[in-house]
Amino acid sequence: MDVFKVSRSGPLKGEIEVGGAKNAALPLLAATLLTDEAVTLRNVPDLSDIRFMVEILSHVGSEVENPEPGVWKLKAAELTHIAPYELVRKMRASVCLLGPLTARLRKAEVSIPGGCVIGPRPIDLHLKGLAKLNCEVEITNGYVHVDASKIQGGPVFLGGRSGSTVTGTANIVMAAVLAPGTTRIECAACEPEVVDLCNLLVKMGAKIEGIGSPELTIEGVEKLHGCEHSVIADRIEAGTFIVAAAITRGDVTVKGIPPNLLGAFLDKLEESGVPLKIEGDNIRVLPYEGSLKPVDCITLPYPGFPTDLQAQLCALMTQVEGISIITERIYPNRFMHVPELQRMGADIAIEGPSAIVKGASKLSGAPVMASDLRASAALILAAFAATGETWIQRIYHLDRGYERFEQKLAGLGAKIERLSDKDMPKELLEA
Ligand code: EPU
């Protein structure tokens, strides 16, 4: 298995390009099932999650081509309505097949994704939404069975305990675009990735109003057609690079990221004192003297501070003098990075849904374990600020969502190497 060896790095310097957004690309790929014509997607990141999704789409009958890096052409002429457990269990986002299969075939059988380390991830809102569209929804033997023979547009409220649902909104929008009548979704997720999906669907011939707002009105159409579409930039990858620059006091320009996608995050970093210069779609992080200021931050649905950047902010705040309070409102247990950061010397206490980070800590390299995608990134960022070597195991989590991560950061001068666990000192290997 691959591992990362990371040493104290920085200041990082140079320019770094942001790739296509994983969390936009996954529902966009699923949306290609809504037409029997070919849909070409560009700027698709090369990630293991994307390869899982393509595997599932090809299993349900899509003809899949990858004519050049970053470009996928999919044609779903003949489809089957069953997405089996063996494939769905590999990736939660495969739940995004529910909407398109329901819309196109008027029936779906999709396995319910398994547990997730970042906490409970129910799909009750997806199911409630489908029921509101007059579908019969039943769970048996670990599968969601949808009978959509009488599907009909209608009012759908998608708010849950933590606000709306990103992939739930994607599913209901995808089901509604081919449902007779008008669907009005209230409390729709406003994440840029949902906007990107709606924009693709409009290109395919869907009628959607209110895109980007919590109220979407969808007029069902009989058929959608093929088109070409380029995936939006990955705001979480961009945010991770910005933290890499800030934690090393570097001078880095993150290119190709519309700053409005990162409003709350950039605001929090500026509040902390990170000097930022924004020019068009480029964000330059400038070096600074002295300590940053601690922050009080709460993760919220877009346009609030994204949960997917919470772990990275935690890593940065370990290097800031004073007490930061980082509260997780989307996934209150998403603190798997904390015990590993503690092993590197961070002073962090978990109080309910909050991490209380006391800085600045002198971090030192240690063997640590990546637990999920964003936690992996946080450990690498902390390792840039730590003395000695940090060995990070289970980096397949990182490969799910960051494309050529170590190569891109090494281009800025980061000391990060991908090695095999056979290269690790034996005494550091996990049992
Ligand atoms: N929720 C419900 N019921 C539902 C669905 C969600 O109660 O039916 C709750 C969840 O438990 C959570 C909140 O609503 O507390 C938000 O969950 P959401 O459904 O929005 O999350 P998701 O669609 O499963 C996407 C991203 C996640 C990201 C979240 C939140 C994709 C493929 N995944 O997940 O990305 O953290 O939105 O922004 O788009 C990641 O990239 O590392 C990642 C985990």
Short mmCIF file of C-alpha atoms and ligand atoms in Angstrom, two decimals:
data_model
loop_
_atom_site.label_atom_id
_atom_site.label_comp_id
_atom_site.label_asym_id
_atom_site.label_seq_id
_atom_site.Cartn_x
_atom_site.Cartn_y
_atom_site.Cartn_z
CA MET A 1 0.00 0.00 0.00
CA ASP A 2 1.09 3.58 -0.68
CA VAL A 3 2.12 5.89 2.13
CA PHE A 4 3.29 9.50 2.24
CA LYS A 5 6.53 10.62 3.82
CA VAL A 6 6.22 14.32 4.60
CA SER A 7 8.88 16.60 6.08
CA ARG A 8 8.79 20.16 7.33
CA SER A 9 8.30 22.32 4.26
CA GLY A 10 8.13 25.85 3.13
CA PRO A 11 7.67 28.60 2.71
CA LEU A 12 5.85 27.15 -0.33
CA LYS A 13 6.27 29.30 -3.42
CA GLY A 14 4.81 29.46 -6.90
CA GLU A 15 1.58 28.86 -8.78
CA ILE A 16 -0.79 25.93 -8.48
CA GLU A 17 -3.73 25.05 -10.73
CA VAL A 18 -7.08 23.90 -9.33
CA GLY A 19 -8.74 20.90 -11.01
CA GLY A 20 -12.39 20.01 -11.62
CA ALA A 21 -14.59 19.49 -8.57
CA LYS A 22 -15.09 15.89 -7.47
CA ASN A 23 -18.42 16.68 -5.81
CA ALA A 24 -19.68 18.38 -8.97
CA ALA A 25 -18.37 15.71 -11.35
CA LEU A 26 -20.00 12.78 -9.51
CA PRO A 27 -23.65 13.94 -9.85
CA LEU A 28 -22.91 15.26 -13.37
CA LEU A 29 -21.76 11.79 -14.39
CA ALA A 30 -24.96 10.32 -12.91
CA ALA A 31 -27.02 12.91 -14.80
CA THR A 32 -25.76 11.52 -18.12
CA LEU A 33 -28.19 8.62 -17.53
CA LEU A 34 -31.09 11.03 -18.13
CA THR A 35 -30.73 10.91 -21.91
CA ASP A 36 -30.08 8.27 -24.55
CA GLU A 37 -27.83 10.74 -26.39
CA ALA A 38 -24.11 11.22 -25.71
CA VAL A 39 -23.04 13.71 -23.04
CA THR A 40 -19.41 14.87 -22.96
CA LEU A 41 -17.98 16.12 -19.69
CA ARG A 42 -14.69 18.04 -19.58
CA ASN A 43 -12.42 19.05 -16.70
CA VAL A 44 -13.28 15.81 -14.89
CA PRO A 45 -10.63 15.13 -12.23
CA ASP A 46 -8.74 11.84 -12.37
CA LEU A 47 -9.70 10.31 -9.01
CA SER A 48 -10.58 6.90 -7.69
CA ASP A 49 -14.13 8.11 -6.84
CA ILE A 50 -14.62 9.15 -10.47
CA ARG A 51 -13.43 5.73 -11.65
CA PHE A 52 -15.90 4.04 -9.22
CA MET A 53 -18.75 6.15 -10.59
CA VAL A 54 -17.84 5.36 -14.21
CA GLU A 55 -17.72 1.65 -13.30
CA ILE A 56 -21.23 1.83 -11.85
CA LEU A 57 -22.56 3.76 -14.86
CA SER A 58 -21.11 1.22 -17.21
CA HIS A 59 -22.65 -1.56 -15.07
CA VAL A 60 -26.14 -0.06 -15.51
CA GLY A 61 -25.57 0.08 -19.28
CA SER A 62 -23.84 3.32 -20.17
CA GLU A 63 -21.26 3.26 -22.98
CA VAL A 64 -18.27 5.04 -21.54
CA GLU A 65 -15.31 6.59 -23.36
CA ASN A 66 -12.34 8.51 -21.98
CA PRO A 67 -10.92 9.96 -25.24
CA GLU A 68 -8.38 12.19 -23.49
CA PRO A 69 -7.39 12.98 -19.91
CA GLY A 70 -10.19 14.85 -18.13
CA VAL A 71 -12.79 14.13 -20.82
CA TRP A 72 -15.53 11.53 -20.47
CA LYS A 73 -18.14 10.79 -23.12
CA LEU A 74 -21.12 8.77 -21.89
CA LYS A 75 -24.06 7.41 -23.82
CA ALA A 76 -26.83 5.67 -21.90
CA ALA A 77 -28.89 4.15 -24.70
CA GLU A 78 -30.06 1.00 -22.89
CA LEU A 79 -30.21 0.92 -19.11
CA THR A 80 -30.95 -1.47 -16.31
CA HIS A 81 -32.52 -0.10 -13.12
CA ILE A 82 -30.40 -2.00 -10.58
CA ALA A 83 -27.27 -0.61 -8.88
CA PRO A 84 -25.92 -3.48 -6.76
CA TYR A 85 -24.30 -3.41 -3.32
CA GLU A 86 -20.89 -4.65 -4.57
CA LEU A 87 -20.50 -1.41 -6.51
CA VAL A 88 -22.49 1.08 -4.41
CA ARG A 89 -20.67 0.19 -1.18
CA LYS A 90 -17.41 1.50 -2.64
CA MET A 91 -18.72 5.05 -2.73
CA ARG A 92 -21.59 6.88 -1.07
CA ALA A 93 -22.11 9.23 -4.02
CA SER A 94 -23.48 6.29 -6.04
CA VAL A 95 -26.76 7.13 -4.31
CA CYS A 96 -26.93 9.83 -7.05
CA LEU A 97 -28.14 7.10 -9.44
CA LEU A 98 -31.48 7.03 -7.65
CA GLY A 99 -32.82 10.23 -9.26
CA PRO A 100 -31.80 9.57 -12.88
CA LEU A 101 -32.86 5.88 -12.90
CA THR A 102 -36.22 6.83 -11.37
CA ALA A 103 -36.74 9.57 -13.97
CA ARG A 104 -35.63 7.65 -17.01
CA LEU A 105 -36.85 4.10 -16.32
CA ARG A 106 -39.69 4.93 -13.89
CA LYS A 107 -38.16 2.40 -11.52
CA ALA A 108 -34.93 2.01 -9.56
CA GLU A 109 -33.28 -0.44 -7.22
CA VAL A 110 -30.23 1.10 -5.63
CA SER A 111 -28.35 -0.40 -2.72
CA ILE A 112 -28.17 1.82 0.35
CA PRO A 113 -24.57 2.95 0.85
CA GLY A 114 -22.86 1.58 3.96
CA GLY A 115 -21.53 3.37 7.03
CA CYS A 116 -19.22 6.32 6.88
CA VAL A 117 -16.42 7.31 9.23
CA ILE A 118 -17.46 10.99 9.33
CA GLY A 119 -20.73 10.07 11.04
CA PRO A 120 -24.27 8.95 10.21
CA ARG A 121 -25.22 9.85 6.66
CA PRO A 122 -28.92 9.07 6.29
CA ILE A 123 -30.77 9.31 2.98
CA ASP A 124 -34.24 9.89 4.43
CA LEU A 125 -34.57 13.27 2.69
CA HIS A 126 -33.80 11.71 -0.71
CA LEU A 127 -36.55 9.14 -0.08
CA LYS A 128 -39.02 11.70 1.26
CA GLY A 129 -38.44 13.81 -1.84
CA LEU A 130 -39.15 10.90 -4.17
CA ALA A 131 -42.31 10.04 -2.21
CA LYS A 132 -43.43 13.67 -2.64
CA LEU A 133 -43.07 13.15 -6.40
CA ASN A 134 -45.69 10.42 -6.07
CA CYS A 135 -43.19 7.55 -6.24
CA GLU A 136 -43.64 4.44 -4.14
CA VAL A 137 -40.49 4.01 -2.11
CA GLU A 138 -39.64 0.94 -0.08
CA ILE A 139 -36.52 -0.36 1.63
CA THR A 140 -36.00 -4.11 1.49
CA ASN A 141 -32.87 -6.21 1.83
CA GLY A 142 -30.63 -3.16 1.95
CA TYR A 143 -31.98 -1.72 -1.28
CA VAL A 144 -34.15 1.29 -2.00
CA HIS A 145 -36.88 0.17 -4.40
CA VAL A 146 -38.63 2.95 -6.28
CA ASP A 147 -41.76 2.48 -8.35
CA ALA A 148 -42.18 5.71 -10.28
CA SER A 149 -44.91 4.60 -12.67
CA LYS A 150 -47.12 7.43 -11.37
CA ILE A 151 -44.37 10.02 -10.93
CA GLN A 152 -45.75 13.55 -10.82
CA GLY A 153 -44.20 16.93 -10.05
CA GLY A 154 -45.26 18.54 -6.76
CA PRO A 155 -44.02 20.55 -3.77
CA VAL A 156 -40.98 19.10 -1.99
CA PHE A 157 -39.42 20.46 1.21
CA LEU A 158 -35.83 19.22 1.55
CA GLY A 159 -34.77 20.71 4.90
CA GLY A 160 -33.38 18.39 7.57
CA ARG A 161 -31.76 18.82 10.98
CA SER A 162 -28.59 20.22 9.43
CA GLY A 163 -30.19 22.20 6.64
CA SER A 164 -30.59 20.88 3.15
CA THR A 165 -28.90 17.94 1.49
CA VAL A 166 -26.48 18.30 -1.41
CA THR A 167 -26.82 14.90 -3.11
CA GLY A 168 -30.48 14.72 -1.98
CA THR A 169 -31.20 17.95 -3.88
CA ALA A 170 -29.30 16.54 -6.87
CA ASN A 171 -31.44 13.38 -6.79
CA ILE A 172 -34.77 15.18 -6.57
CA VAL A 173 -33.85 17.68 -9.29
CA MET A 174 -32.77 14.80 -11.56
CA ALA A 175 -36.01 12.91 -10.86
CA ALA A 176 -38.14 16.01 -11.43
CA VAL A 177 -36.71 17.13 -14.78
CA LEU A 178 -38.47 14.22 -16.54
CA ALA A 179 -41.55 14.08 -14.27
CA PRO A 180 -44.84 15.44 -15.63
CA GLY A 181 -45.95 18.74 -14.10
CA THR A 182 -44.22 21.29 -11.91
CA THR A 183 -41.93 20.49 -8.99
CA ARG A 184 -41.14 23.20 -6.50
CA ILE A 185 -38.26 22.35 -4.20
CA GLU A 186 -37.99 24.41 -1.03
CA CYS A 187 -34.85 24.37 1.10
CA ALA A 188 -32.81 23.12 -1.86
CA ALA A 189 -29.04 22.98 -1.30
CA CYS A 190 -27.34 26.04 -2.85
CA GLU A 191 -23.85 24.53 -3.09
CA PRO A 192 -21.98 25.47 -6.31
CA GLU A 193 -21.93 21.77 -7.20
CA VAL A 194 -25.76 21.73 -7.26
CA VAL A 195 -25.69 24.86 -9.45
CA ASP A 196 -23.30 23.10 -11.84
CA LEU A 197 -25.68 20.13 -12.06
CA CYS A 198 -28.65 22.40 -12.78
CA ASN A 199 -26.64 24.20 -15.47
CA LEU A 200 -25.82 20.87 -17.15
CA LEU A 201 -29.47 19.80 -16.99
CA VAL A 202 -30.59 23.09 -18.59
CA LYS A 203 -28.07 22.47 -21.40
CA MET A 204 -29.66 19.02 -21.79
CA GLY A 205 -33.07 20.67 -22.24
CA ALA A 206 -34.43 20.75 -18.66
CA LYS A 207 -36.54 23.66 -17.45
CA ILE A 208 -35.27 24.85 -14.06
CA GLU A 209 -35.77 28.23 -12.45
CA GLY A 210 -34.21 29.66 -9.30
CA ILE A 211 -30.82 28.00 -9.87
CA GLY A 212 -28.46 28.84 -6.98
CA SER A 213 -31.33 29.72 -4.63
CA PRO A 214 -33.06 27.53 -2.02
CA GLU A 215 -36.24 27.51 -4.14
CA LEU A 216 -36.07 25.61 -7.38
CA THR A 217 -38.98 25.34 -9.81
CA ILE A 218 -38.77 22.54 -12.33
CA GLU A 219 -41.13 22.08 -15.24
CA GLY A 220 -40.89 18.44 -16.32
CA VAL A 221 -40.07 17.78 -20.00
CA GLU A 222 -40.54 14.58 -22.01
CA LYS A 223 -36.98 14.08 -23.14
CA LEU A 224 -33.50 15.44 -22.58
CA HIS A 225 -30.70 15.53 -25.14
CA GLY A 226 -26.93 15.28 -25.29
CA CYS A 227 -24.52 18.21 -24.78
CA GLU A 228 -21.02 19.17 -23.67
CA HIS A 229 -20.19 20.62 -20.28
CA SER A 230 -17.11 21.54 -18.30
CA VAL A 231 -17.01 20.75 -14.56
CA ILE A 232 -16.53 23.73 -12.19
CA ALA A 233 -13.35 24.21 -10.19
CA ASP A 234 -12.86 22.29 -6.95
CA ARG A 235 -13.31 24.85 -4.14
CA ILE A 236 -12.18 22.34 -1.50
CA GLU A 237 -8.95 21.53 -3.35
CA ALA A 238 -8.35 25.28 -3.73
CA GLY A 239 -9.02 25.88 -0.02
CA THR A 240 -6.61 23.08 0.89
CA PHE A 241 -3.85 24.69 -1.22
CA ILE A 242 -4.55 28.06 0.42
CA VAL A 243 -4.09 26.51 3.86
CA ALA A 244 -0.88 24.83 2.65
CA ALA A 245 0.43 28.26 1.68
CA ALA A 246 -0.71 29.88 4.94
CA ILE A 247 0.66 27.17 7.25
CA THR A 248 4.10 27.45 5.61
CA ARG A 249 3.98 31.29 5.41
CA GLY A 250 4.39 30.85 1.69
CA ASP A 251 3.77 33.00 -1.36
CA VAL A 252 1.45 30.96 -3.54
CA THR A 253 -1.03 31.84 -6.28
CA VAL A 254 -3.91 29.39 -6.50
CA LYS A 255 -5.15 29.62 -10.08
CA GLY A 256 -8.52 28.96 -11.64
CA ILE A 257 -10.80 29.36 -8.62
CA PRO A 258 -13.64 31.90 -8.76
CA PRO A 259 -13.34 33.51 -5.28
CA ASN A 260 -17.13 33.64 -4.78
CA LEU A 261 -17.03 29.81 -4.42
CA LEU A 262 -14.96 30.26 -1.25
CA GLY A 263 -16.50 33.38 0.34
CA ALA A 264 -16.90 32.21 3.96
CA PHE A 265 -13.55 30.42 3.95
CA LEU A 266 -11.60 33.40 2.58
CA ASP A 267 -13.38 35.69 5.02
CA LYS A 268 -12.32 33.48 7.95
CA LEU A 269 -8.70 33.38 6.79
CA GLU A 270 -8.62 37.17 6.37
CA GLU A 271 -10.12 37.55 9.87
CA SER A 272 -7.25 35.42 11.11
CA GLY A 273 -4.77 37.70 9.34
CA VAL A 274 -3.77 35.63 6.28
CA PRO A 275 -2.89 38.23 3.62
CA LEU A 276 -4.80 37.41 0.43
CA LYS A 277 -4.76 39.14 -2.93
CA ILE A 278 -7.60 38.28 -5.27
CA GLU A 279 -7.29 38.96 -8.97
CA GLY A 280 -10.02 37.50 -11.16
CA ASP A 281 -10.01 33.74 -10.65
CA ASN A 282 -6.60 33.71 -8.97
CA ILE A 283 -6.07 33.88 -5.22
CA ARG A 284 -2.58 34.79 -4.02
CA VAL A 285 -1.60 33.99 -0.45
CA LEU A 286 1.18 36.29 0.75
CA PRO A 287 3.76 35.69 3.49
CA TYR A 288 3.17 37.25 6.93
CA GLU A 289 5.19 37.99 10.07
CA GLY A 290 4.21 37.03 13.63
CA SER A 291 1.22 34.89 14.53
CA LEU A 292 -2.18 34.73 12.89
CA LYS A 293 -5.21 35.33 15.12
CA PRO A 294 -7.32 32.46 16.47
CA VAL A 295 -10.82 32.04 15.01
CA ASP A 296 -14.30 31.01 16.04
CA CYS A 297 -15.72 29.09 13.11
CA ILE A 298 -18.91 27.12 12.51
CA THR A 299 -19.42 24.88 9.49
CA LEU A 300 -22.71 25.45 7.70
CA PRO A 301 -24.31 24.70 4.35
CA TYR A 302 -23.21 26.96 1.48
CA PRO A 303 -22.61 29.90 1.53
CA GLY A 304 -21.40 29.16 5.09
CA PHE A 305 -18.00 27.72 5.97
CA PRO A 306 -17.72 24.27 4.30
CA THR A 307 -17.42 21.16 6.45
CA ASP A 308 -14.99 19.83 3.84
CA LEU A 309 -12.45 22.49 4.91
CA GLN A 310 -12.93 22.08 8.67
CA ALA A 311 -10.08 19.60 9.22
CA GLN A 312 -7.66 21.75 7.21
CA LEU A 313 -8.59 24.84 9.29
CA CYS A 314 -7.98 22.81 12.46
CA ALA A 315 -4.47 21.98 11.22
CA LEU A 316 -3.76 25.67 10.52
CA MET A 317 -5.08 26.80 13.93
CA THR A 318 -2.65 24.47 15.72
CA GLN A 319 0.01 26.96 14.56
CA VAL A 320 -1.81 30.07 15.74
CA GLU A 321 -1.32 31.59 19.21
CA GLY A 322 -4.49 31.53 21.30
CA ILE A 323 -7.66 29.46 21.42
CA SER A 324 -9.68 28.70 18.30
CA ILE A 325 -13.12 27.14 18.46
CA ILE A 326 -14.16 25.15 15.41
CA THR A 327 -17.71 23.86 15.52
CA GLU A 328 -18.98 21.20 13.15
CA ARG A 329 -22.70 21.60 12.41
CA ILE A 330 -22.97 19.32 9.37
CA TYR A 331 -21.25 16.19 10.71
CA PRO A 332 -20.84 16.70 14.49
CA ASN A 333 -18.48 13.69 14.75
CA ARG A 334 -16.18 14.68 11.91
CA PHE A 335 -13.08 14.97 14.08
CA MET A 336 -11.18 11.81 13.19
CA HIS A 337 -8.15 13.96 12.36
CA VAL A 338 -7.94 15.24 15.95
CA PRO A 339 -6.39 12.19 17.68
CA GLU A 340 -3.81 11.97 14.89
CA LEU A 341 -2.99 15.69 15.16
CA GLN A 342 -2.66 15.16 18.93
CA ARG A 343 -0.08 12.44 18.22
CA MET A 344 1.92 15.10 16.37
CA GLY A 345 1.76 17.38 19.43
CA ALA A 346 -1.37 19.45 18.77
CA ASP A 347 -3.35 20.66 21.81
CA ILE A 348 -6.97 20.05 20.79
CA ALA A 349 -9.93 19.12 22.99
CA ILE A 350 -13.28 17.98 21.64
CA GLU A 351 -16.26 19.48 23.46
CA GLY A 352 -19.50 18.21 21.91
CA PRO A 353 -19.50 19.31 18.25
CA SER A 354 -16.55 21.69 18.78
CA ALA A 355 -12.79 21.34 18.57
CA ILE A 356 -11.02 23.69 20.96
CA VAL A 357 -7.59 24.24 19.44
CA LYS A 358 -4.89 25.79 21.66
CA GLY A 359 -1.91 27.12 19.80
CA ALA A 360 0.73 27.55 18.84
CA SER A 361 1.91 23.96 19.24
CA LYS A 362 5.33 22.68 18.29
CA LEU A 363 4.38 19.78 16.06
CA SER A 364 6.74 16.89 15.47
CA GLY A 365 6.57 14.15 12.86
CA ALA A 366 4.92 10.86 13.81
CA PRO A 367 3.40 7.85 12.06
CA VAL A 368 -0.28 8.76 11.58
CA MET A 369 -3.32 7.19 10.00
CA ALA A 370 -5.57 8.89 7.46
CA SER A 371 -9.22 8.20 8.32
CA ASP A 372 -11.11 10.03 5.58
CA LEU A 373 -10.47 12.26 2.61
CA ARG A 374 -10.30 15.67 4.28
CA ALA A 375 -8.63 14.33 7.45
CA SER A 376 -5.82 13.00 5.22
CA ALA A 377 -5.29 16.47 3.79
CA ALA A 378 -5.21 18.00 7.28
CA LEU A 379 -2.48 15.58 8.40
CA ILE A 380 -0.32 16.47 5.41
CA LEU A 381 -0.78 20.20 6.10
CA ALA A 382 0.19 19.71 9.75
CA ALA A 383 3.22 17.68 8.65
CA PHE A 384 4.48 20.68 6.64
CA ALA A 385 4.69 22.57 9.96
CA ALA A 386 6.14 19.68 11.98
CA THR A 387 9.78 18.93 12.67
CA GLY A 388 11.06 15.54 11.49
CA GLU A 389 9.27 13.07 9.29
CA THR A 390 5.56 12.27 9.28
CA TRP A 391 4.55 8.96 7.75
CA ILE A 392 0.91 8.91 6.67
CA GLN A 393 -0.77 5.56 6.07
CA ARG A 394 -4.10 4.68 4.37
CA ILE A 395 -3.67 7.47 1.84
CA TYR A 396 -6.16 5.78 -0.49
CA HIS A 397 -8.63 8.07 1.30
CA LEU A 398 -6.80 11.07 -0.14
CA ASP A 399 -6.67 9.56 -3.62
CA ARG A 400 -10.48 9.48 -3.68
CA GLY A 401 -10.67 13.24 -3.86
CA TYR A 402 -7.36 14.96 -4.62
CA GLU A 403 -5.75 14.63 -8.05
CA ARG A 404 -1.92 14.37 -8.13
CA PHE A 405 -1.93 16.03 -4.69
CA GLU A 406 1.69 15.33 -3.83
CA GLN A 407 2.93 16.27 -7.31
CA LYS A 408 1.08 19.56 -7.31
CA LEU A 409 2.36 20.51 -3.83
CA ALA A 410 5.90 19.28 -4.56
CA GLY A 411 5.84 21.79 -7.44
CA LEU A 412 5.64 24.53 -4.78
CA GLY A 413 8.56 23.07 -2.86
CA ALA A 414 6.68 20.83 -0.43
CA LYS A 415 8.64 17.83 0.83
CA ILE A 416 6.15 15.07 0.23
CA GLU A 417 6.87 11.69 -1.31
CA ARG A 418 4.58 8.81 -2.20
CA LEU A 419 6.28 5.58 -1.16
CA SER A 420 5.26 2.01 -0.52
CA ASP A 421 4.65 0.86 3.05
CA LYS A 422 7.62 -1.47 2.40
CA ASP A 423 9.80 1.67 2.50
CA MET A 424 8.55 2.58 5.97
CA PRO A 425 10.70 1.87 9.00
CA LYS A 426 9.25 -1.48 10.20
CA GLU A 427 8.63 -0.28 13.75
CA LEU A 428 6.30 2.47 12.42
CA LEU A 429 4.07 0.21 10.29
CA GLU A 430 0.50 -0.37 11.49
CA ALA A 431 -0.07 -3.83 12.89
N1 EPU B 1 -28.87 14.47 5.89
C1 EPU B 1 -30.02 13.98 6.44
N2 EPU B 1 -30.84 13.23 5.64
C2 EPU B 1 -30.57 13.02 4.32
C3 EPU B 1 -29.38 13.52 3.78
C4 EPU B 1 -28.53 14.26 4.59
O1 EPU B 1 -30.30 14.16 7.61
O2 EPU B 1 -31.36 12.36 3.65
C5 EPU B 1 -27.96 15.26 6.74
C6 EPU B 1 -26.57 14.65 6.85
O3 EPU B 1 -26.51 13.71 7.90
C7 EPU B 1 -25.71 15.87 7.12
C8 EPU B 1 -26.40 16.97 6.31
O4 EPU B 1 -27.74 16.50 6.11
O5 EPU B 1 -25.78 16.22 8.48
C9 EPU B 1 -25.79 17.29 4.99
O6 EPU B 1 -25.58 16.10 4.22
P1 EPU B 1 -25.62 16.10 2.65
O7 EPU B 1 -26.68 15.18 2.19
O8 EPU B 1 -25.66 17.52 2.16
O9 EPU B 1 -24.22 15.45 2.29
P2 EPU B 1 -23.93 14.56 1.02
O10 EPU B 1 -24.73 15.06 -0.11
O11 EPU B 1 -23.99 13.14 1.39
C10 EPU B 1 -22.00 16.08 0.09
C11 EPU B 1 -20.56 15.90 -0.25
C12 EPU B 1 -19.73 15.76 1.03
C13 EPU B 1 -19.93 17.03 1.86
C14 EPU B 1 -21.43 17.23 2.13
C15 EPU B 1 -21.75 18.50 2.88
C16 EPU B 1 -20.70 14.75 -2.37
C17 EPU B 1 -20.47 13.53 -3.16
N3 EPU B 1 -20.41 14.69 -1.08
O12 EPU B 1 -22.39 14.91 0.80
O13 EPU B 1 -18.37 15.69 0.62
O14 EPU B 1 -19.24 16.93 3.07
O15 EPU B 1 -22.16 17.25 0.89
O16 EPU B 1 -21.34 19.61 2.16
O17 EPU B 1 -21.11 15.77 -2.92
C18 EPU B 1 -16.09 15.15 0.83
O18 EPU B 1 -15.92 15.55 -0.33
O19 EPU B 1 -15.12 14.90 1.60
C19 EPU B 1 -17.45 14.96 1.34
C20 EPU B 1 -17.72 14.22 2.40
#
